[in-house]
Amino acid sequence: MSSGYETVIGLEIHVQLKTRSKVFAPVPYLFGGELDPKAITPNTLIDPVVLALPGALPVLNRRALEQSVRFGLLVGAQIPALTNWDRKNYFYPDSPKNYQITQKDHPVTLGGEVEIELPGPARNIMGEHKIIRLNHAHLEEDVGKLTHTGTGSLVDYNRAGAALLEIVTEPDLRSPEEAVALLNALRMLLVTAGIADCDMEKGQMRCDANVSVRTHGETVLNTRTEMKNLNTISGVKNAIAYEARRQIREVEAGRTIRQETRGWNADTGRTYPLRSKEDAHDYRYFPDPDLMPVKVSPEEQSRLAATLPERPYDRQRRYMEQYKLPFTVTSVFVPDRSLCEYFEAAAHAHPANPSAVANLIANDLLGALAAAARKDGAATPDITFTGEPDAAATQPLSLADCPVKPAQLAGLVKLTDEDVISRQQAKEVFAAMFATGRDAAAIVDEKGLRQSSDTGAIEKIILDVLALPSSAKPISEFKAGNEKALNSLKGPIMKASQGKANPKLVDEILRRLIV
Ligand code: ADP
Ligand code: MG
């Protein structure tokens, strides 16, 4: 990026809401995210409303409105008392009715903020946090899908009428990295709250990026261009970076930037003009006479607010402060609400050592869940938000199906903390718990792993070992100040106890008896 210039970015993010049916018609759509619309026969998720047949009337999907309000409450937006729907008139072949039902003057949420995190200097260090303001979010319907073949174009209305929340930011973003961070933060908020799945590969999250440039220190907003339908993270990042460079080149060459809508070609790595930008009056907006305005009462808002989880970055700070967890472990937990709830339940069952509880979950439990999924062949593709081309990953076995419950996991940590078993043995016990779903204590007893803390018995073993001729050398070495010599004594002691002597006690008693 040429120095001296600043990139100004505002995003419009379209997110398919998690609803069981379409936004204005009782036609099944996502079934709570389990149904991949791509796998369904084209033009089967339709009815007279979706196809806009004469006389068909839309009815607002309550869940779609609730999900929109929940989003607003999650980002601290204002929920206006009254919201209504407008017709945005245009003809697109992927929309069956010459207009889209959307919201213009009275959107469902106003304002709000999203906290973002920029990549840190290293993976294990928290990056800089920033607040990005939202302008509003409005609830509208999705369009269908066109497929262009050599001989013509095919249209599929399965997606038409799906509930879409368009989230519009203020022009607060200053780099492609910040734009990516915003998408990641939004996705984490929406997924943890169960508002949307945001799977970009399934088209559940799409983004238009508005970009302008200005010299550093300038406060005016210069003419921007809008890049339409960016549907991968790398697309968002690369399109913005390219477009900023292009605009700087234009300005440097003394040309003016035209306000226009542009497309992104991932193959050439360039943006290209689509059309000059429409203004609002081009769309002939007017309130949809088929839909009543809707009131969202304060009571309804409180009811919905009670269903929201803690915001991920708030939760992360709390885990680091309250439980003293390292940043890396909290980064694994916070994007996954059920994992957080699992951790908190386990930490509650054994409050003395949350770090050990967290480590057991982050290492052994997540590892076992992933391995179980591979064995089951239950792998399904998922999106990783790494900024790389969207990669397929393995979906682990869900926590709901996890054979080890939080209190059982806590029980294992407790046994380790009380030195009943060693950390090494804990791994073996955990594997058995995962395989059988039984409690740690039962497995420890069955395997005869319980460490001996019988001081008298340990003393006797130690005295026997010290009396061996082979012990003379390490004893004198230890007395001469060689700490390591103690280990050559501990080996035979542990062996004589069949591995059951509590290592801490062995160390204590050995030191006492040797002098
Ligand atoms: P429209 O009504 O034409 O869609 P808006 O003013 O609502 O335009 O803005 C749409 C998006 O463009 C918002 O995300 C906003 O932050 C962003 N935006 C507006 N002006 C600029 C600008 N000069 N540079 C970059 N982004 C901008
Ligand atoms: Mg717009």
PDB file of C-alpha atoms and ligand atoms in Angstrom, residues 12 88 138 166 168 208 210 224 226 228 277 285, ligand 2:
ATOM      1  CA  GLU A  12     -22.869  -4.919   4.066  1.00  0.00           C
ATOM      2  CA  LYS A  88     -37.571  -2.628  -3.517  1.00  0.00           C
ATOM      3  CA  HIS A 138     -32.641  -5.102   8.221  1.00  0.00           C
ATOM      4  CA  GLU A 166     -28.416  -7.529   6.118  1.00  0.00           C
ATOM      5  CA  VAL A 168     -24.533  -2.681   7.555  1.00  0.00           C
ATOM      6  CA  ASP A 208     -20.537  -6.491  -0.212  1.00  0.00           C
ATOM      7  CA  ASN A 210     -17.601  -0.508  -0.009  1.00  0.00           C
ATOM      8  CA  ARG A 224     -16.477   4.758  -2.984  1.00  0.00           C
ATOM      9  CA  GLU A 226     -18.986  -1.336  -3.965  1.00  0.00           C
ATOM     10  CA  LYS A 228     -20.719  -7.216  -4.777  1.00  0.00           C
ATOM     11  CA  LYS A 277     -24.324   2.673  -8.723  1.00  0.00           C
ATOM     12  CA  TYR A 285     -39.309   1.929  -2.586  1.00  0.00           C
TER      13      TYR A 285
HETATM   14 MG    MG B   2     -26.532  -0.848   0.041  1.00  0.00          MG
END
